[in-house]
mmCIF file of N, CA and C in Angstrom:
data_model
loop_
_atom_site.group_PDB
_atom_site.id
_atom_site.type_symbol
_atom_site.label_atom_id
_atom_site.label_comp_id
_atom_site.label_asym_id
_atom_site.label_seq_id
_atom_site.Cartn_x
_atom_site.Cartn_y
_atom_site.Cartn_z
ATOM 1 N N MET A 1 -19.577 11.150 14.298
ATOM 2 C CA MET A 1 -20.079 10.944 12.958
ATOM 3 C C MET A 1 -20.199 9.442 12.708
ATOM 4 N N LYS A 2 -21.252 9.048 12.011
ATOM 5 C CA LYS A 2 -21.455 7.640 11.685
ATOM 6 C C LYS A 2 -21.786 7.523 10.208
ATOM 7 N N GLY A 3 -21.377 6.392 9.596
ATOM 8 C CA GLY A 3 -21.583 6.182 8.159
ATOM 9 C C GLY A 3 -20.242 6.108 7.451
ATOM 10 N N ASP A 4 -20.247 6.185 6.127
ATOM 11 C CA ASP A 4 -19.010 6.189 5.337
ATOM 12 C C ASP A 4 -18.663 7.615 4.934
ATOM 13 N N ILE A 5 -17.359 7.893 4.891
ATOM 14 C CA ILE A 5 -16.889 9.196 4.414
ATOM 15 C C ILE A 5 -16.092 8.955 3.145
ATOM 16 N N ARG A 6 -16.395 9.723 2.106
ATOM 17 C CA ARG A 6 -15.645 9.682 0.845
ATOM 18 C C ARG A 6 -15.287 11.114 0.490
ATOM 19 N N ALA A 7 -13.978 11.372 0.338
ATOM 20 C CA ALA A 7 -13.531 12.729 0.027
ATOM 21 C C ALA A 7 -12.142 12.667 -0.603
ATOM 22 N N ALA A 8 -11.687 13.810 -1.113
ATOM 23 C CA ALA A 8 -10.346 13.890 -1.688
ATOM 24 C C ALA A 8 -9.280 13.838 -0.596
ATOM 25 N N HIS A 9 -9.546 14.445 0.556
ATOM 26 C CA HIS A 9 -8.617 14.421 1.689
ATOM 27 C C HIS A 9 -9.462 14.505 2.957
ATOM 28 N N ILE A 10 -9.312 13.533 3.822
ATOM 29 C CA ILE A 10 -10.058 13.504 5.083
ATOM 30 C C ILE A 10 -9.111 13.898 6.203
ATOM 31 N N VAL A 11 -9.508 14.912 7.000
ATOM 32 C CA VAL A 11 -8.734 15.360 8.163
ATOM 33 C C VAL A 11 -9.623 15.167 9.383
ATOM 34 N N VAL A 12 -9.129 14.409 10.383
ATOM 35 C CA VAL A 12 -9.931 14.074 11.559
ATOM 36 C C VAL A 12 -9.285 14.676 12.804
ATOM 37 N N ASN A 13 -10.085 15.466 13.558
ATOM 38 C CA ASN A 13 -9.619 16.013 14.823
ATOM 39 C C ASN A 13 -10.698 15.836 15.891
ATOM 40 N N GLY A 14 -11.478 14.773 15.759
ATOM 41 C CA GLY A 14 -12.541 14.424 16.688
ATOM 42 C C GLY A 14 -12.780 12.925 16.569
ATOM 43 N N LEU A 15 -13.962 12.467 16.947
ATOM 44 C CA LEU A 15 -14.270 11.046 16.896
ATOM 45 C C LEU A 15 -14.974 10.715 15.580
ATOM 46 N N VAL A 16 -14.466 9.710 14.892
ATOM 47 C CA VAL A 16 -15.072 9.212 13.660
ATOM 48 C C VAL A 16 -15.184 7.702 13.802
ATOM 49 N N THR A 17 -16.396 7.163 13.640
ATOM 50 C CA THR A 17 -16.602 5.722 13.752
ATOM 51 C C THR A 17 -17.226 5.219 12.453
ATOM 52 N N VAL A 18 -16.459 5.328 11.387
ATOM 53 C CA VAL A 18 -16.947 4.985 10.050
ATOM 54 C C VAL A 18 -15.816 4.416 9.209
ATOM 55 N N ARG A 19 -16.150 3.994 8.012
ATOM 56 C CA ARG A 19 -15.133 3.667 7.013
ATOM 57 C C ARG A 19 -14.791 4.947 6.276
ATOM 58 N N CYS A 20 -13.495 5.176 6.082
ATOM 59 C CA CYS A 20 -13.033 6.376 5.382
ATOM 60 C C CYS A 20 -12.409 5.966 4.052
ATOM 61 N N TYR A 21 -12.821 6.622 2.970
ATOM 62 C CA TYR A 21 -12.289 6.364 1.638
ATOM 63 C C TYR A 21 -11.758 7.691 1.083
ATOM 64 N N ALA A 22 -10.436 7.776 0.856
ATOM 65 C CA ALA A 22 -9.851 8.999 0.313
ATOM 66 C C ALA A 22 -8.429 8.717 -0.159
ATOM 67 N N PRO A 23 -7.941 9.486 -1.119
ATOM 68 C CA PRO A 23 -6.538 9.345 -1.520
ATOM 69 C C PRO A 23 -5.571 9.698 -0.375
ATOM 70 N N ALA A 24 -6.013 10.603 0.541
ATOM 71 C CA ALA A 24 -5.173 10.991 1.677
ATOM 72 C C ALA A 24 -6.045 11.145 2.925
ATOM 73 N N VAL A 25 -5.556 10.599 4.055
ATOM 74 C CA VAL A 25 -6.247 10.720 5.336
ATOM 75 C C VAL A 25 -5.241 11.203 6.366
ATOM 76 N N THR A 26 -5.623 12.238 7.128
ATOM 77 C CA THR A 26 -4.767 12.786 8.185
ATOM 78 C C THR A 26 -5.522 12.720 9.501
ATOM 79 N N LEU A 27 -4.909 12.112 10.499
ATOM 80 C CA LEU A 27 -5.488 11.996 11.841
ATOM 81 C C LEU A 27 -4.685 12.933 12.748
ATOM 82 N N LEU A 28 -5.325 14.013 13.206
ATOM 83 C CA LEU A 28 -4.643 15.011 14.035
ATOM 84 C C LEU A 28 -4.562 14.564 15.493
ATOM 85 N N GLU A 29 -3.848 15.342 16.327
ATOM 86 C CA GLU A 29 -3.556 14.914 17.697
ATOM 87 C C GLU A 29 -4.789 14.705 18.572
ATOM 88 N N GLN A 30 -5.873 15.392 18.314
ATOM 89 C CA GLN A 30 -7.113 15.209 19.082
ATOM 90 C C GLN A 30 -8.064 14.226 18.390
ATOM 91 N N GLY A 31 -7.638 13.636 17.285
ATOM 92 C CA GLY A 31 -8.505 12.788 16.485
ATOM 93 C C GLY A 31 -8.498 11.328 16.909
ATOM 94 N N ARG A 32 -9.606 10.669 16.594
ATOM 95 C CA ARG A 32 -9.740 9.245 16.883
ATOM 96 C C ARG A 32 -10.600 8.635 15.775
ATOM 97 N N ILE A 33 -10.060 7.618 15.100
ATOM 98 C CA ILE A 33 -10.815 6.890 14.092
ATOM 99 C C ILE A 33 -11.018 5.474 14.612
ATOM 100 N N GLU A 34 -12.283 5.056 14.643
ATOM 101 C CA GLU A 34 -12.639 3.685 14.999
ATOM 102 C C GLU A 34 -13.351 3.098 13.791
ATOM 103 N N GLY A 35 -12.584 2.538 12.894
ATOM 104 C CA GLY A 35 -13.140 1.993 11.666
ATOM 105 C C GLY A 35 -12.034 1.769 10.660
ATOM 106 N N ASP A 36 -12.412 1.307 9.498
ATOM 107 C CA ASP A 36 -11.427 0.993 8.464
ATOM 108 C C ASP A 36 -11.138 2.215 7.599
ATOM 109 N N VAL A 37 -9.887 2.316 7.172
ATOM 110 C CA VAL A 37 -9.450 3.424 6.328
ATOM 111 C C VAL A 37 -8.896 2.849 5.033
ATOM 112 N N PHE A 38 -9.420 3.323 3.915
ATOM 113 C CA PHE A 38 -8.977 2.904 2.587
ATOM 114 C C PHE A 38 -8.312 4.107 1.940
ATOM 115 N N THR A 39 -6.976 4.088 1.853
ATOM 116 C CA THR A 39 -6.239 5.243 1.366
ATOM 117 C C THR A 39 -4.863 4.842 0.858
ATOM 118 N N ASP A 40 -4.287 5.704 0.032
ATOM 119 C CA ASP A 40 -2.903 5.529 -0.410
ATOM 120 C C ASP A 40 -1.935 6.208 0.548
ATOM 121 N N GLU A 41 -2.421 7.222 1.274
ATOM 122 C CA GLU A 41 -1.557 8.021 2.154
ATOM 123 C C GLU A 41 -2.271 8.236 3.483
ATOM 124 N N PHE A 42 -1.650 7.769 4.590
ATOM 125 C CA PHE A 42 -2.280 7.842 5.908
ATOM 126 C C PHE A 42 -1.279 8.425 6.892
ATOM 127 N N ALA A 43 -1.585 9.619 7.426
ATOM 128 C CA ALA A 43 -0.705 10.284 8.392
ATOM 129 C C ALA A 43 -1.408 10.355 9.745
ATOM 130 N N ILE A 44 -0.688 9.960 10.801
ATOM 131 C CA ILE A 44 -1.236 10.020 12.159
ATOM 132 C C ILE A 44 -0.290 10.866 13.003
ATOM 133 N N GLU A 45 -0.802 11.995 13.498
ATOM 134 C CA GLU A 45 0.006 12.845 14.366
ATOM 135 C C GLU A 45 0.093 12.236 15.762
ATOM 136 N N ARG A 46 1.129 12.616 16.505
ATOM 137 C CA ARG A 46 1.280 12.147 17.879
ATOM 138 C C ARG A 46 0.029 12.506 18.671
ATOM 139 N N GLY A 47 -0.519 11.527 19.358
ATOM 140 C CA GLY A 47 -1.733 11.739 20.142
ATOM 141 C C GLY A 47 -2.979 11.245 19.428
ATOM 142 N N GLY A 48 -2.919 11.118 18.116
ATOM 143 C CA GLY A 48 -4.049 10.592 17.358
ATOM 144 C C GLY A 48 -4.218 9.109 17.641
ATOM 145 N N VAL A 49 -5.469 8.634 17.637
ATOM 146 C CA VAL A 49 -5.758 7.236 17.953
ATOM 147 C C VAL A 49 -6.466 6.605 16.760
ATOM 148 N N PHE A 50 -5.945 5.454 16.333
ATOM 149 C CA PHE A 50 -6.550 4.721 15.223
ATOM 150 C C PHE A 50 -6.819 3.293 15.667
ATOM 151 N N ILE A 51 -8.093 2.886 15.602
ATOM 152 C CA ILE A 51 -8.484 1.524 15.925
ATOM 153 C C ILE A 51 -9.245 0.993 14.718
ATOM 154 N N GLY A 52 -8.629 0.087 13.997
ATOM 155 C CA GLY A 52 -9.250 -0.457 12.794
ATOM 156 C C GLY A 52 -8.188 -1.033 11.882
ATOM 157 N N GLN A 53 -8.519 -1.101 10.609
ATOM 158 C CA GLN A 53 -7.570 -1.589 9.611
ATOM 159 C C GLN A 53 -7.346 -0.505 8.579
ATOM 160 N N SER A 54 -6.103 -0.406 8.106
ATOM 161 C CA SER A 54 -5.825 0.490 6.979
ATOM 162 C C SER A 54 -5.506 -0.385 5.777
ATOM 163 N N CYS A 55 -6.101 -0.034 4.643
ATOM 164 C CA CYS A 55 -5.954 -0.814 3.416
ATOM 165 C C CYS A 55 -5.765 0.128 2.245
ATOM 166 N N LEU A 56 -5.142 -0.386 1.192
ATOM 167 C CA LEU A 56 -5.115 0.364 -0.048
ATOM 168 C C LEU A 56 -6.527 0.386 -0.603
ATOM 169 N N PRO A 57 -6.888 1.453 -1.314
ATOM 170 C CA PRO A 57 -8.242 1.511 -1.852
ATOM 171 C C PRO A 57 -8.479 0.405 -2.864
ATOM 172 N N PRO A 58 -9.726 -0.043 -2.996
ATOM 173 C CA PRO A 58 -10.014 -1.073 -3.998
ATOM 174 C C PRO A 58 -9.695 -0.560 -5.390
ATOM 175 N N ALA A 59 -9.230 -1.444 -6.253
ATOM 176 C CA ALA A 59 -8.871 -1.046 -7.618
ATOM 177 C C ALA A 59 -10.124 -0.543 -8.334
ATOM 178 N N GLN A 60 -9.991 0.592 -8.985
ATOM 179 C CA GLN A 60 -11.117 1.174 -9.706
ATOM 180 C C GLN A 60 -11.387 0.438 -11.013
ATOM 181 N N ALA A 61 -10.296 0.100 -11.722
ATOM 182 C CA ALA A 61 -10.448 -0.601 -13.001
ATOM 183 C C ALA A 61 -9.239 -1.484 -13.211
ATOM 184 N N LYS A 62 -9.449 -2.616 -13.833
ATOM 185 C CA LYS A 62 -8.334 -3.504 -14.126
ATOM 186 C C LYS A 62 -7.611 -2.973 -15.348
ATOM 187 N N GLY A 63 -6.280 -2.947 -15.267
ATOM 188 C CA GLY A 63 -5.514 -2.449 -16.391
ATOM 189 C C GLY A 63 -4.042 -2.667 -16.184
ATOM 190 N N LYS A 64 -3.250 -1.907 -16.930
ATOM 191 C CA LYS A 64 -1.806 -2.125 -16.884
ATOM 192 C C LYS A 64 -1.183 -1.706 -15.565
ATOM 193 N N ASP A 65 -1.849 -0.868 -14.763
ATOM 194 C CA ASP A 65 -1.294 -0.456 -13.485
ATOM 195 C C ASP A 65 -1.548 -1.488 -12.391
ATOM 196 N N GLU A 66 -2.348 -2.497 -12.683
ATOM 197 C CA GLU A 66 -2.655 -3.542 -11.707
ATOM 198 C C GLU A 66 -1.426 -4.418 -11.498
ATOM 199 N N PRO A 67 -1.146 -4.829 -10.245
ATOM 200 C CA PRO A 67 0.010 -5.706 -10.009
ATOM 201 C C PRO A 67 -0.109 -6.986 -10.819
ATOM 202 N N LYS A 68 1.026 -7.469 -11.293
ATOM 203 C CA LYS A 68 1.038 -8.675 -12.104
ATOM 204 C C LYS A 68 0.962 -9.902 -11.216
ATOM 205 N N GLY A 69 0.282 -10.913 -11.710
ATOM 206 C CA GLY A 69 0.160 -12.162 -10.977
ATOM 207 C C GLY A 69 1.484 -12.908 -10.976
ATOM 208 N N LYS A 70 1.640 -13.820 -10.034
ATOM 209 C CA LYS A 70 2.876 -14.588 -9.889
ATOM 210 C C LYS A 70 3.167 -15.402 -11.141
ATOM 211 N N GLU A 71 2.145 -15.968 -11.762
ATOM 212 C CA GLU A 71 2.364 -16.772 -12.966
ATOM 213 C C GLU A 71 2.963 -15.935 -14.091
ATOM 214 N N GLU A 72 2.468 -14.705 -14.275
ATOM 215 C CA GLU A 72 2.999 -13.850 -15.334
ATOM 216 C C GLU A 72 4.450 -13.481 -15.044
ATOM 217 N N LEU A 73 4.771 -13.157 -13.787
ATOM 218 C CA LEU A 73 6.146 -12.818 -13.428
ATOM 219 C C LEU A 73 7.064 -14.021 -13.621
ATOM 220 N N LYS A 74 6.593 -15.206 -13.261
ATOM 221 C CA LYS A 74 7.389 -16.414 -13.397
ATOM 222 C C LYS A 74 7.724 -16.644 -14.863
ATOM 223 N N GLY A 75 6.749 -16.465 -15.736
ATOM 224 C CA GLY A 75 6.985 -16.645 -17.166
ATOM 225 C C GLY A 75 8.034 -15.689 -17.699
ATOM 226 N N LYS A 76 8.035 -14.452 -17.232
ATOM 227 C CA LYS A 76 9.032 -13.479 -17.691
ATOM 228 C C LYS A 76 10.430 -13.857 -17.212
ATOM 229 N N ALA A 77 10.548 -14.341 -15.972
ATOM 230 C CA ALA A 77 11.861 -14.740 -15.459
ATOM 231 C C ALA A 77 12.391 -15.931 -16.241
ATOM 232 N N GLU A 78 11.515 -16.902 -16.526
ATOM 233 C CA GLU A 78 11.955 -18.075 -17.269
ATOM 234 C C GLU A 78 12.306 -17.716 -18.704
ATOM 235 N N ALA A 79 11.621 -16.737 -19.276
ATOM 236 C CA ALA A 79 11.909 -16.320 -20.639
ATOM 237 C C ALA A 79 13.307 -15.716 -20.738
ATOM 238 N N LYS A 80 13.803 -15.162 -19.645
ATOM 239 C CA LYS A 80 15.148 -14.590 -19.635
ATOM 240 C C LYS A 80 16.196 -15.641 -19.314
ATOM 241 N N GLY A 81 15.785 -16.898 -19.150
ATOM 242 C CA GLY A 81 16.743 -17.982 -18.952
ATOM 243 C C GLY A 81 17.237 -18.144 -17.530
ATOM 244 N N ARG A 82 16.514 -17.635 -16.559
ATOM 245 C CA ARG A 82 16.926 -17.834 -15.166
ATOM 246 C C ARG A 82 15.691 -18.139 -14.339
ATOM 247 N N PRO A 83 15.854 -18.866 -13.254
ATOM 248 C CA PRO A 83 14.712 -19.203 -12.408
ATOM 249 C C PRO A 83 14.131 -17.956 -11.760
ATOM 250 N N GLU A 84 12.859 -18.048 -11.372
ATOM 251 C CA GLU A 84 12.202 -16.956 -10.673
ATOM 252 C C GLU A 84 12.964 -16.642 -9.387
ATOM 253 N N ASN A 85 13.019 -15.371 -8.999
ATOM 254 C CA ASN A 85 13.658 -14.878 -7.775
ATOM 255 C C ASN A 85 15.179 -14.952 -7.817
ATOM 256 N N LYS A 86 15.812 -15.301 -8.928
ATOM 257 C CA LYS A 86 17.263 -15.325 -8.993
ATOM 258 C C LYS A 86 17.720 -14.136 -9.831
ATOM 259 N N PRO A 87 18.568 -13.245 -9.272
ATOM 260 C CA PRO A 87 18.989 -12.070 -10.021
ATOM 261 C C PRO A 87 19.919 -12.447 -11.174
ATOM 262 N N ALA A 88 19.958 -11.563 -12.153
ATOM 263 C CA ALA A 88 20.880 -11.772 -13.270
ATOM 264 C C ALA A 88 22.312 -11.622 -12.763
ATOM 265 N N ALA A 89 23.238 -12.350 -13.325
ATOM 266 C CA ALA A 89 24.642 -12.277 -12.915
ATOM 267 C C ALA A 89 25.460 -11.744 -14.080
ATOM 268 N N ASP A 90 26.292 -10.741 -13.804
ATOM 269 C CA ASP A 90 27.153 -10.168 -14.828
ATOM 270 C C ASP A 90 28.570 -10.714 -14.752
ATOM 271 N N ALA A 91 28.961 -11.185 -13.592
ATOM 272 C CA ALA A 91 30.330 -11.660 -13.405
ATOM 273 C C ALA A 91 30.431 -13.127 -13.839
ATOM 274 N N PRO A 92 31.576 -13.533 -14.393
ATOM 275 C CA PRO A 92 31.734 -14.916 -14.830
ATOM 276 C C PRO A 92 31.580 -15.936 -13.699
ATOM 277 N N ASP A 93 31.896 -15.524 -12.461
ATOM 278 C CA ASP A 93 31.789 -16.470 -11.348
ATOM 279 C C ASP A 93 30.375 -16.537 -10.772
ATOM 280 N N GLY A 94 29.412 -15.818 -11.390
ATOM 281 C CA GLY A 94 28.024 -15.902 -10.972
ATOM 282 C C GLY A 94 27.608 -14.889 -9.928
ATOM 283 N N ARG A 95 28.515 -13.989 -9.507
ATOM 284 C CA ARG A 95 28.140 -12.971 -8.534
ATOM 285 C C ARG A 95 27.126 -12.021 -9.160
ATOM 286 N N PRO A 96 26.117 -11.571 -8.374
ATOM 287 C CA PRO A 96 25.156 -10.598 -8.906
ATOM 288 C C PRO A 96 25.848 -9.310 -9.336
ATOM 289 N N ALA A 97 25.231 -8.598 -10.243
ATOM 290 C CA ALA A 97 25.805 -7.362 -10.800
ATOM 291 C C ALA A 97 26.148 -6.346 -9.704
ATOM 292 N N GLN A 98 25.380 -6.300 -8.601
ATOM 293 C CA GLN A 98 25.655 -5.341 -7.535
ATOM 294 C C GLN A 98 26.997 -5.590 -6.858
ATOM 295 N N GLU A 99 27.493 -6.808 -6.879
ATOM 296 C CA GLU A 99 28.730 -7.151 -6.205
ATOM 297 C C GLU A 99 29.958 -7.070 -7.128
ATOM 298 N N VAL A 100 29.764 -6.754 -8.397
ATOM 299 C CA VAL A 100 30.848 -6.783 -9.363
ATOM 300 C C VAL A 100 31.719 -5.528 -9.298
ATOM 301 N N ALA A 101 31.145 -4.405 -8.919
ATOM 302 C CA ALA A 101 31.876 -3.133 -8.935
ATOM 303 C C ALA A 101 33.149 -3.225 -8.100
ATOM 304 N N GLY A 102 34.193 -2.548 -8.619
ATOM 305 C CA GLY A 102 35.406 -2.445 -7.824
ATOM 306 C C GLY A 102 36.476 -3.266 -8.283
#
């Protein structure tokens, strides 16, 4: 098969040399994909061959489910009074909350 495939679930048990777009892609033991796969869920059975790149599907629309940019995350960390990438500390000696138990 040649061209692009778009479906709700793509199951391959032969040769496919196309771009695949689907929420779920399954490559069975006799299957071979030579091309890019855009999916949230990609299963490859033993014996299946995949040559290409797998990527998350392109965003359909920008909105609240879109990952936040680094600048926005940095602003939220600073607003809480701690530097970016530093966990909150509950213990007086500065140990992270995960280490306080016990």
